[in-house]
XYZ file of C-alpha atoms in Angstrom:
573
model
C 0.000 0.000 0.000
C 1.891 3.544 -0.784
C 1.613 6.239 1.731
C 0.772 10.278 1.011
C 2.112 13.121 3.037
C 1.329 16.810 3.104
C 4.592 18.405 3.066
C 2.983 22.362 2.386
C 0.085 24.373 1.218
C 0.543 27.587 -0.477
C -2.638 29.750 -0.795
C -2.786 33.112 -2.501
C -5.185 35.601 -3.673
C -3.798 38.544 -5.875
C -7.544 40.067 -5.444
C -6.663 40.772 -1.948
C -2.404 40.476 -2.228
C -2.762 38.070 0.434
C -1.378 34.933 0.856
C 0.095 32.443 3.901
C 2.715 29.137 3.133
C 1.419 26.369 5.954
C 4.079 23.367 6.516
C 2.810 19.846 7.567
C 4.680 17.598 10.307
C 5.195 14.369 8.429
C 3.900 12.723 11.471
C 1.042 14.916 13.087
C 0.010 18.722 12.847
C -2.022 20.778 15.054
C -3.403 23.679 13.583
C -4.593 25.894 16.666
C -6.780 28.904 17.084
C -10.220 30.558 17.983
C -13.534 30.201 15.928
C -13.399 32.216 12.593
C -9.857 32.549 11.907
C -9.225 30.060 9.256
C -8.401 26.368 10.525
C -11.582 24.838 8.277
C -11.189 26.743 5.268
C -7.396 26.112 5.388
C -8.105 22.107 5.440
C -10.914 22.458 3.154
C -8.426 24.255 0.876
C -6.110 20.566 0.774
C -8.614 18.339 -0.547
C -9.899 21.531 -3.184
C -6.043 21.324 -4.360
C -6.950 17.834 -5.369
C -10.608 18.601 -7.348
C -12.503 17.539 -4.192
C -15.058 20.404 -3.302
C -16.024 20.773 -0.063
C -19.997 20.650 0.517
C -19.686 23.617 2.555
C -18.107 26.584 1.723
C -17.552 30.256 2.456
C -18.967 32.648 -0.298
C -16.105 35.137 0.798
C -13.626 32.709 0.791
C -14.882 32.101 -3.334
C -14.990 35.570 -3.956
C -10.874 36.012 -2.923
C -10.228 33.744 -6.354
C -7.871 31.651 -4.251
C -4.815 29.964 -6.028
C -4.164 26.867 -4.090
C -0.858 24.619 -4.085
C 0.049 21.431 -2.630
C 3.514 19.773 -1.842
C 3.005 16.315 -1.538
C 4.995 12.815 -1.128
C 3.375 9.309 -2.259
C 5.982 7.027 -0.947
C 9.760 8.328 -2.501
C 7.651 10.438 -5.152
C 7.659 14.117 -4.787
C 4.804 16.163 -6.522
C 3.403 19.368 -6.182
C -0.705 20.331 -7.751
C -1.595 23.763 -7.750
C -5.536 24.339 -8.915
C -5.575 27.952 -9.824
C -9.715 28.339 -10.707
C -12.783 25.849 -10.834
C -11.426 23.942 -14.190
C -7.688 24.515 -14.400
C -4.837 22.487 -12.618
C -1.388 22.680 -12.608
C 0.801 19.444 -12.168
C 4.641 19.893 -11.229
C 5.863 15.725 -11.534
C 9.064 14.183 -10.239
C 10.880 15.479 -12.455
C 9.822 18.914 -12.047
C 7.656 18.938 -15.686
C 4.985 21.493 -15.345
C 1.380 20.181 -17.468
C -1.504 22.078 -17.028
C -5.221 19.918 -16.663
C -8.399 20.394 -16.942
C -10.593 18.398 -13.930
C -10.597 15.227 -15.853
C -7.776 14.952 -16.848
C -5.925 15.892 -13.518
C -8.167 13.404 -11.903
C -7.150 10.460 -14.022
C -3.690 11.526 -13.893
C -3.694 11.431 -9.633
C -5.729 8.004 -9.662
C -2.249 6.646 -11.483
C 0.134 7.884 -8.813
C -2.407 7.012 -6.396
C -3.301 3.443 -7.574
C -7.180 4.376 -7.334
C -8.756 1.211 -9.656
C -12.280 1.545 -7.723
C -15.221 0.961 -10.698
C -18.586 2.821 -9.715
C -21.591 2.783 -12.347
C -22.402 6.529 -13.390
C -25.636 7.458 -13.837
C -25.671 5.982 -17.717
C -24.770 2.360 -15.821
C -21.455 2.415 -17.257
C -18.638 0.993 -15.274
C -16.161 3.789 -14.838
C -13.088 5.114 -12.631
C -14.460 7.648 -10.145
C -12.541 11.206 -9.409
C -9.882 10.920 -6.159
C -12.350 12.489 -4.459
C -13.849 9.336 -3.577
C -10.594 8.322 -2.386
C -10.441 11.077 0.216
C -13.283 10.653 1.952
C -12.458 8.017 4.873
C -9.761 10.292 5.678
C -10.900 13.943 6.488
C -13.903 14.493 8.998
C -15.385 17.974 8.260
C -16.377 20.248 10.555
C -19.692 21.358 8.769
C -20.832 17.660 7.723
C -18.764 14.303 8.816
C -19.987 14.915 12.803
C -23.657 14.873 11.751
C -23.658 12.426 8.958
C -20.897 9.804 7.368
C -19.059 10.395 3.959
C -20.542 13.516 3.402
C -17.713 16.622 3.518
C -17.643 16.495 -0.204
C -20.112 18.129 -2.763
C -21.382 16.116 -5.820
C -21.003 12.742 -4.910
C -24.272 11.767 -6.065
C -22.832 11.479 -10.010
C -22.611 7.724 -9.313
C -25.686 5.879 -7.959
C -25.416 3.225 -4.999
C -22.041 4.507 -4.313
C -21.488 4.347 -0.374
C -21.407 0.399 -0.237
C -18.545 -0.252 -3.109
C -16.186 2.507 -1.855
C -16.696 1.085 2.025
C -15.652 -2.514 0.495
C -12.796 -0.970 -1.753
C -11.196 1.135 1.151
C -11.580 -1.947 3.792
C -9.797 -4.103 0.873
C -13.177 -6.321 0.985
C -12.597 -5.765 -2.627
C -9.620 -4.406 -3.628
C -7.231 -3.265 -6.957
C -6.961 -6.867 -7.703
C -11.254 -7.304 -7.376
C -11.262 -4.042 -9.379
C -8.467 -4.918 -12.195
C -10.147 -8.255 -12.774
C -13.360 -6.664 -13.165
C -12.437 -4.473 -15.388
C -10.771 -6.184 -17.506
C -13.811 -9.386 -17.299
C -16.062 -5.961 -19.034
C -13.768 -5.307 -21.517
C -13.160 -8.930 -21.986
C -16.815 -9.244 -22.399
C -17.595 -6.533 -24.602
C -14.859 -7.718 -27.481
C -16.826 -11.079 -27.061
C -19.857 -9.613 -27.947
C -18.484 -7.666 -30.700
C -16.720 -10.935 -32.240
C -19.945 -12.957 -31.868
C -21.728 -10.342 -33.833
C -19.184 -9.985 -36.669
C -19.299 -13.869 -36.837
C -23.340 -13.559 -37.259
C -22.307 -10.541 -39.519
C -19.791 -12.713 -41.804
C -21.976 -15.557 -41.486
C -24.754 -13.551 -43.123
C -22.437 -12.991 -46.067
C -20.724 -15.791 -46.631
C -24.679 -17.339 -46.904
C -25.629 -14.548 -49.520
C -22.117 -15.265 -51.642
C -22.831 -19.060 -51.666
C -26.225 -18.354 -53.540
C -25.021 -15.972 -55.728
C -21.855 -18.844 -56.608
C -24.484 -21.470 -57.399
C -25.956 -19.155 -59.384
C -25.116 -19.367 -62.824
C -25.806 -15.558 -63.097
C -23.186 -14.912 -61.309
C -20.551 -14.972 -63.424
C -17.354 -12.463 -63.835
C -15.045 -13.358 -66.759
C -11.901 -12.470 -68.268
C -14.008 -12.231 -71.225
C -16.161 -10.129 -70.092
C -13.237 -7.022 -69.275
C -11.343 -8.205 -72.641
C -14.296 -6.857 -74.845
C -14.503 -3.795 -72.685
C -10.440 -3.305 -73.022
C -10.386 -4.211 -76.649
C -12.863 -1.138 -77.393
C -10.664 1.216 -74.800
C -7.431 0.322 -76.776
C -8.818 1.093 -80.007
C -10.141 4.003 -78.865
C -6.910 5.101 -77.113
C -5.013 3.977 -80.195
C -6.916 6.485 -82.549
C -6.753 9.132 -80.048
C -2.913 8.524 -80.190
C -3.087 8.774 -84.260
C -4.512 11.518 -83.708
C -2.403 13.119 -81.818
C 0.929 12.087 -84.474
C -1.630 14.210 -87.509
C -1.494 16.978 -85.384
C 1.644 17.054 -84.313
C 2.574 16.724 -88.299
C 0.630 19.451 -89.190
C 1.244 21.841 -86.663
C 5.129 21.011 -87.344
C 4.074 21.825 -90.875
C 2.677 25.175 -90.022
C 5.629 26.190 -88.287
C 7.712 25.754 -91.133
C 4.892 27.947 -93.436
C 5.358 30.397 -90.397
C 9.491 30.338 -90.765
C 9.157 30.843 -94.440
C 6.656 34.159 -94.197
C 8.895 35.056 -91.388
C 11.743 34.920 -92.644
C 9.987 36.641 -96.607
C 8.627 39.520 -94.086
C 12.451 40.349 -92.874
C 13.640 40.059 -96.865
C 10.726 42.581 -98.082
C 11.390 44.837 -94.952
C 14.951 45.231 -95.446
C 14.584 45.707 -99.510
C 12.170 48.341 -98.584
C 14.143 50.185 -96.092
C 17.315 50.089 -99.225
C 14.492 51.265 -101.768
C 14.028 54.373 -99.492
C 17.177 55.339 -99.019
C 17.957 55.028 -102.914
C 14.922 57.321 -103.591
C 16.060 60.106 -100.826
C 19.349 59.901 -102.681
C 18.450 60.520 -105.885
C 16.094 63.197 -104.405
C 19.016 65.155 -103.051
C 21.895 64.533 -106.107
C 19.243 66.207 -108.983
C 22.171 66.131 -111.457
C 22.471 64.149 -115.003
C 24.304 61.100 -113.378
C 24.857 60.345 -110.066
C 27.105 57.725 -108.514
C 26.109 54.731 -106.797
C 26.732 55.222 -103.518
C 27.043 51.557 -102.839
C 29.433 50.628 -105.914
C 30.384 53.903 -107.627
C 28.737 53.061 -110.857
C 27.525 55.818 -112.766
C 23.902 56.365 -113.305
C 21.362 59.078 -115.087
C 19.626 61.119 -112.748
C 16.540 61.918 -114.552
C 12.641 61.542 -113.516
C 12.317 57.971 -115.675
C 14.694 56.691 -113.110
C 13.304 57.916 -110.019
C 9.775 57.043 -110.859
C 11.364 53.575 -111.427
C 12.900 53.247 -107.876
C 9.290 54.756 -106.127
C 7.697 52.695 -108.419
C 9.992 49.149 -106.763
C 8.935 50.863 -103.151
C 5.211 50.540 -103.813
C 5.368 46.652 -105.009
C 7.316 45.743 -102.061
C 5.052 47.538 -99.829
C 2.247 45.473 -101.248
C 4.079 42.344 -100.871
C 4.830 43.024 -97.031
C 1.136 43.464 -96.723
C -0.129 40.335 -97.675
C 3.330 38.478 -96.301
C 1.956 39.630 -93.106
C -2.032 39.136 -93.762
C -0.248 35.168 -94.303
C 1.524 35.757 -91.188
C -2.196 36.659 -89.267
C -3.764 33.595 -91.012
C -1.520 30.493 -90.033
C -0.822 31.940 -86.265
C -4.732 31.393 -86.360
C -4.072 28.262 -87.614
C -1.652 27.485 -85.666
C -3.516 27.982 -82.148
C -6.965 25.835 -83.569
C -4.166 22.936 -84.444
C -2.400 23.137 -80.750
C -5.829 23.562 -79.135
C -6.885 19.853 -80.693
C -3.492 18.962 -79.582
C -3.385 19.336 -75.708
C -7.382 18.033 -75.916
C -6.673 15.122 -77.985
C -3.241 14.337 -75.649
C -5.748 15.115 -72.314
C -7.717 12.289 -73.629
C -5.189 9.719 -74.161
C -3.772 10.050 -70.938
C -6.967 9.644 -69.021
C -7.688 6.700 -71.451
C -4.632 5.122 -69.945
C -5.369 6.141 -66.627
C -8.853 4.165 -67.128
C -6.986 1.103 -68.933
C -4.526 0.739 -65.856
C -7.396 0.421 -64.027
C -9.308 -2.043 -66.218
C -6.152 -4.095 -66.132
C -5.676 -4.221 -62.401
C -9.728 -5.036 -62.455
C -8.623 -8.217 -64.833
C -6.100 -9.672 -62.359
C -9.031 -9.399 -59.978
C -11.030 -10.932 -62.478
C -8.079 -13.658 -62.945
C -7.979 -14.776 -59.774
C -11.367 -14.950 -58.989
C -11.600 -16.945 -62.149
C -8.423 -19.314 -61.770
C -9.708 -20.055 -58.512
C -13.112 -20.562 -58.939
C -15.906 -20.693 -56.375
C -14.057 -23.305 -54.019
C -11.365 -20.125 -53.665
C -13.902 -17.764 -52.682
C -15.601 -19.920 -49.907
C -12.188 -21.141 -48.800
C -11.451 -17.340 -48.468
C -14.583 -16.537 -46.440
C -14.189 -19.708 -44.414
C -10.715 -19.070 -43.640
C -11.823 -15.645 -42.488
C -14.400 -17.121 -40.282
C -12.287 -19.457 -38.877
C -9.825 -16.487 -37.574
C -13.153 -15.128 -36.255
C -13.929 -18.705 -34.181
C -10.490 -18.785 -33.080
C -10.928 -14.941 -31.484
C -13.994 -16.305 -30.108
C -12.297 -18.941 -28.550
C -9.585 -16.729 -27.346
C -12.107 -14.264 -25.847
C -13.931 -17.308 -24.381
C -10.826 -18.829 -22.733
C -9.639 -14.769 -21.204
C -13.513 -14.263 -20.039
C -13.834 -17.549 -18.938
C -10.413 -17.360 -17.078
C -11.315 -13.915 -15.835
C -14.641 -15.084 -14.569
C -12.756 -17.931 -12.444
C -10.208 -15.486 -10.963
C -13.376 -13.092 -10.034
C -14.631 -16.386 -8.203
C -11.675 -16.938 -6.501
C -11.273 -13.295 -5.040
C -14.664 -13.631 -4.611
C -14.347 -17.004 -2.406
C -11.266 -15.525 -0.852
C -12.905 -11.923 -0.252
C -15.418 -13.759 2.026
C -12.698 -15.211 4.439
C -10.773 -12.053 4.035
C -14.306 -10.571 4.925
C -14.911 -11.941 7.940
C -11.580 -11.058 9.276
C -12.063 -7.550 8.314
C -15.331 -7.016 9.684
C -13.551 -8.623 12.285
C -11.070 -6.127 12.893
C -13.644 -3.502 12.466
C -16.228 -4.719 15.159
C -13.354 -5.401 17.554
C -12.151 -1.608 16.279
C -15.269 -0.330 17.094
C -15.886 -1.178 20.649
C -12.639 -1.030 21.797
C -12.872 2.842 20.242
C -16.707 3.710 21.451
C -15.511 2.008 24.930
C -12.303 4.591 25.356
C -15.345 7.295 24.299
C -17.367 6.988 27.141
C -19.952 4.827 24.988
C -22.353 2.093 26.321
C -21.768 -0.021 23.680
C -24.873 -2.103 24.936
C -27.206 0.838 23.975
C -25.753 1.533 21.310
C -27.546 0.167 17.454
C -26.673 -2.800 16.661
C -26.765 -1.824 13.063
C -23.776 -0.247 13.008
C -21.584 -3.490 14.077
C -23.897 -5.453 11.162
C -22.307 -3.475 8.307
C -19.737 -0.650 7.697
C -22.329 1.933 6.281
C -24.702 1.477 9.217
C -26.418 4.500 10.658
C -25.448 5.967 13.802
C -28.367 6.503 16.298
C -26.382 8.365 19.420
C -27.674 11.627 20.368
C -26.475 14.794 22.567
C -22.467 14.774 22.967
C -22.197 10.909 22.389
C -23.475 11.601 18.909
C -19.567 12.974 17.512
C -17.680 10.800 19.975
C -19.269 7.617 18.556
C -19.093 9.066 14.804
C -15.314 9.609 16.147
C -15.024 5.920 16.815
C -16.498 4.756 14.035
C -14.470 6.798 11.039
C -11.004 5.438 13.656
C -12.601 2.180 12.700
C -12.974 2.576 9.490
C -9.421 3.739 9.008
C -7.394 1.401 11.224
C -8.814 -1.480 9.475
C -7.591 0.318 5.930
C -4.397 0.417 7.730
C -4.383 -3.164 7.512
C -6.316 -4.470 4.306
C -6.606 -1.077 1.724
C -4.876 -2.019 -1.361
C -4.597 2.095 -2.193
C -3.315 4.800 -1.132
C -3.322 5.809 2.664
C -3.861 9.445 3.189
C -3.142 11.778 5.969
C -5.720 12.000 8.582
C -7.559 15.235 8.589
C -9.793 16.058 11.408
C -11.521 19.008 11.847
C -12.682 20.567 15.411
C -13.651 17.164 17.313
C -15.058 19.349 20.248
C -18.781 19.362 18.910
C -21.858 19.239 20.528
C -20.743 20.847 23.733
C -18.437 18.237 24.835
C -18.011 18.401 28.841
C -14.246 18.182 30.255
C -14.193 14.322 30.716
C -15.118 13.691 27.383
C -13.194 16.542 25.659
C -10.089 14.886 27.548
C -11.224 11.651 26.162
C -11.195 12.882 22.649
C -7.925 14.129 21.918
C -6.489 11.407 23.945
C -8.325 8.846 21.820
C -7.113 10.766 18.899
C -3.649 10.848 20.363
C -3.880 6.970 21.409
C -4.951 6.145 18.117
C -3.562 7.281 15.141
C -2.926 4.467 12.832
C 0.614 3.817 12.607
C 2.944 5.023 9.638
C -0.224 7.712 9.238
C 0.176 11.638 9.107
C -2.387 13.222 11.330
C -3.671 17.154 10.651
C -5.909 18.185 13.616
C -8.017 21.588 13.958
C -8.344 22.589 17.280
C -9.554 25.306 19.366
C -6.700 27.499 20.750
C -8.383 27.783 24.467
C -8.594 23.748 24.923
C -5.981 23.374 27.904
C -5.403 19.891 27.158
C -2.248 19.081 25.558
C -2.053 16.843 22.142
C 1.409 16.798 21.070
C 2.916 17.364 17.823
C 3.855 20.349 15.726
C 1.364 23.503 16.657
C 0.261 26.045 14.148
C -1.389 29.073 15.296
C -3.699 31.169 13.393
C -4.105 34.313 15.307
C -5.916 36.900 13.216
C -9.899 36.279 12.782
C -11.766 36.725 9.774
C -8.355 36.642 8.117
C -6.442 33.634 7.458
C -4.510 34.904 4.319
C -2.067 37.631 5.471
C -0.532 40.371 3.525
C 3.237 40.202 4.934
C 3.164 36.759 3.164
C 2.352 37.862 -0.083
C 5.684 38.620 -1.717
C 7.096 35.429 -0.499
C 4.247 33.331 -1.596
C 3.473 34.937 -5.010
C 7.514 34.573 -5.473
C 6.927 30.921 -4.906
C 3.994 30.233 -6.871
C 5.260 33.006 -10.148
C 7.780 30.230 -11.624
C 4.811 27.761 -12.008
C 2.429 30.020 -13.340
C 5.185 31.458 -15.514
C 5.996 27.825 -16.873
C 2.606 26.887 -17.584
C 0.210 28.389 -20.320
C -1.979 30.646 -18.747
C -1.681 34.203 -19.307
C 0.764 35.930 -17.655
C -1.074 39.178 -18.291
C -3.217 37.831 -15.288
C 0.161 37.788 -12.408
C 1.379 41.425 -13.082
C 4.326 42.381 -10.771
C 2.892 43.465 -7.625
């Protein structure tokens, strides 16, 4: 069984830039003080570190937006959890790695580290791993609500139904982890079952509906049959292809047309561009001859021979126009031809897209053919066979399972009896050293662990004291969790006169279960002495102080810093 101890709790509030840093005697703890300065809220404020909300609780205390943080030890495992608001936790591990939670996820994170495997049935009937704060309850009597009525200092308990009975058997270890593990894993064992007998019916179903449709000479996929369908595709894609080599021909054609008129257009443009300069010559030498400026031949100069050269300009002006008009014509031509082109070549590679397809369809087709219709059941029998030899699996685990639940079972009820036991032997012993008449008191409450309690006046907390010391010395013994510290909040109720005051805190003190950490609330005037490490709370109506603030909020600021809330929220104060 692993052990938990309260090393520190850290509580601030930057609403009020207050704050106070409480340590925890690994052994016992007395936190001393008058009415209304703090001791409940500061216990409280433990178990609301962990998710567990108290059932009573101070509206001003809410209203400070308390950040809460809690040092703790589970065996040689340091942790720390600080819950900063109603949803959001903070988790500091062993090896100092900060994760932030939300409720349900810090709560299935502490039931690992706590080994919490109870199973209650929510409210849906579904098996399920409760929140720790089911594990807390044996271990911290509240002021407001565990002296008046058992398991009861927490709020919203009522999620799961029938509750009360399996958490009293899983903290006595009537049925422990080991109940618990091989119950849950029967359920789960039992649920595949079920789902691998229906996919049997399922396959079964199938395999019934193929072996008609086999017999049936309908039923019939041949080679044949996608050969016909491929034969038209490859023609198809084989005049798409042709196709695509007459285009291609004919567009190279038409770029060749284009080189030609290019190539025409640059010849008539240049013999232009000499014609004019020849006619601006001869316009500015108006002599008999002139010489060639090119070769320095001699030539007349006359009217006949200009007319000539402006006549030359005009033809090859005429020429350039249509050249070009050509040019216009087989670009247009040009762009129809490519447009076929990329459609026709968009085509054929879909079309063999489509005929990679058909052919992986064939080998399909092949095998189901080569094979035949003794493949095909084979195949489905084969696969039902895996399916019978799950079932058998499943069978032989639930069937196992179902034996070791048995045995626990068989064994719980000797392990039963000595626990019950332990606990009626607990219990008068423990109402005895109360001042109890244990012959007037109900019987009920030595028949079974959640019995009622029927004392009234003073003996009504003293025998509710005896009882929850009960409770937790036989978890000492047989709990297969997580022992807790022992929280116990203001045991002088109902007026309790000196005798039996003294006979409380020297029960407590007699009785702490061993290897336990104790936390105790008392009232500072109570004259008796209880020994252990003494806290005093002296201011009322003010347990969080402001002197602590710095110190606290310096404490806290790496954590917050760390993790991914907004740091906008923890300005410098």
């Amino acid at each position: 069984m692993k052990r938990l101890v309260f090393e520190k709790i850290l509580i601030l509030s930057h609403r009020e830039k207050k704050a106070i840093e409480i340590k925890f005697h690994p052994k016992k703890t007395i936190i001393r003080g008058d009415n209304q300065v703090g001791k409940s809220i500061l216990l409280k404020s433990l178990y609301y570190t962990f998710g567990a909300n108290p059932a009573v609780i101070n509206d001003n205390w809410t209203k400070a937006e308390p950040i809460t943080y809690v040092s703790f030890v589970i065996d040689d495992i340091k942790l720390g959890l600080m819950r900063y608001d109603k949803k959001r936790f903070v988790l500091v591990d062993e090896e100092q790695q900060i994760t932030v939670h939300d409720f349900s996820s810090i709560s299935t994170k502490l039931n690992e580290y706590f080994d919490f495997k109870l199973l209650l049935n929510n409210r849906q009937g579904v098996p399920e791993i409760p929140p720790p704060v089911y594990l807390f309850l044996p271990f911290y009597i509240d002021q407001d609500k565990s002296w008046f009525e058992t398991w009861n200092a927490f709020s919203n308990l009522y999620q799961f139904s029938k509750w009360k009975k399996p958490v009293l058997d899983y903290h006595s270890g009537i049925k422990g982890n080991e109940y618990y593990k091989a119950k849950s894993d029967f359920d789960n064992i039992k649920v595949q079952l079920d789902e691998t007998k229906n996919e049997i019916q399922t396959l079964g179903k199938i395999l019934k509906s193929i072996k008609e449709r086999l017999n049936n000479e309908e039923f019939a996929v041949t080679i044949e049959d996608f050969s016909n369908e491929i034969a038209e595709l490859l023609a198809y894609s084989e005049q798409l292809n042709l196709d695509q080599a007459k285009l291609k021909d004919k567009l190279a054609e038409l770029y060749n047309q284009k080189a030609v008129i290019v190539s025409r257009v640059k010849v008539v443009e240049s013999s232009i561009s000499e014609t004019q300069k020849d006619y601006k010559y001869a316009l500015s030498h108006v002599h008999d001859e002139i010489d060639c400026p090119m070769c320095g031949a001699h030539y007349d100069n006359n009217f006949s021979e200009r007319f000539s050269i402006a006549e030359d300009q005009q033809e090859l002006e005429e020429l350039l126009l249509e050249l070009r008009a050509e040019l216009v014509s087989i670009n247009d031509e040009i762009r129809l031809y490519d447009k076929s082109f990329i459609e026709k070549k968009v085509s054929f590679e879909r079309m063999q897209e489509l005929l990679t397809q058909k052919k992986s369809e064939i080998k399909l087709s092949d095998l189901i053919e080569n094979e035949g219709k003794k493949k095909v059941k084979e195949v489905f029998e084969q696969e039902k066979q895996t399916i019978y030899n799950r079932i058998g699996e499943a069978t032989t685990r639930h069937e196992s399972l179902e034996l070791t639940l048995k045995r626990i079972n068989k064994d719980g009820e000797n392990r039963k009896q000595a626990i019950m036991t332990k606990y009626r032997s607990s219990l008068r012993k423990f109402l005895k050293e109360l001042n109890i008449d244990i012959e007037k008191t109900s019987k009920g409450i030595f028949e079974k662990m959640d019995g009622k309690i029927k004392e009234q006046g003073s003996n009504f907390p003293r025998a509710h004291l005896a009882y929850y010391f009960s409770i937790l010395h036989v978890m000492n013994k047989y709990s297969t969790s997580t022992f807790l510290p022992i929280v116990i909040d203001s045991p002088n109720q109902q007026e309790q006169d000196r005798e039996n005051l003294f006979a409380i805190l020297s029960f407590i003190e007699r009785n702490q279960p061993e290897d336990s950490q104790l936390i105790l609330g008392l009232v500072e005037n109570i004259n008796e002495t209880v020994s252990g490490d003494s806290i005093v709370l002296p201011e009322k109506y003010s347990l969080l102080q402001k002197e602590q603030f710095a110190y606290v909020y310096g404490q806290l600021r790496p954590i917050l810093d760390s993790s991914i809330f907004n740091n906008d929220l923890f300005p410098p104060f």
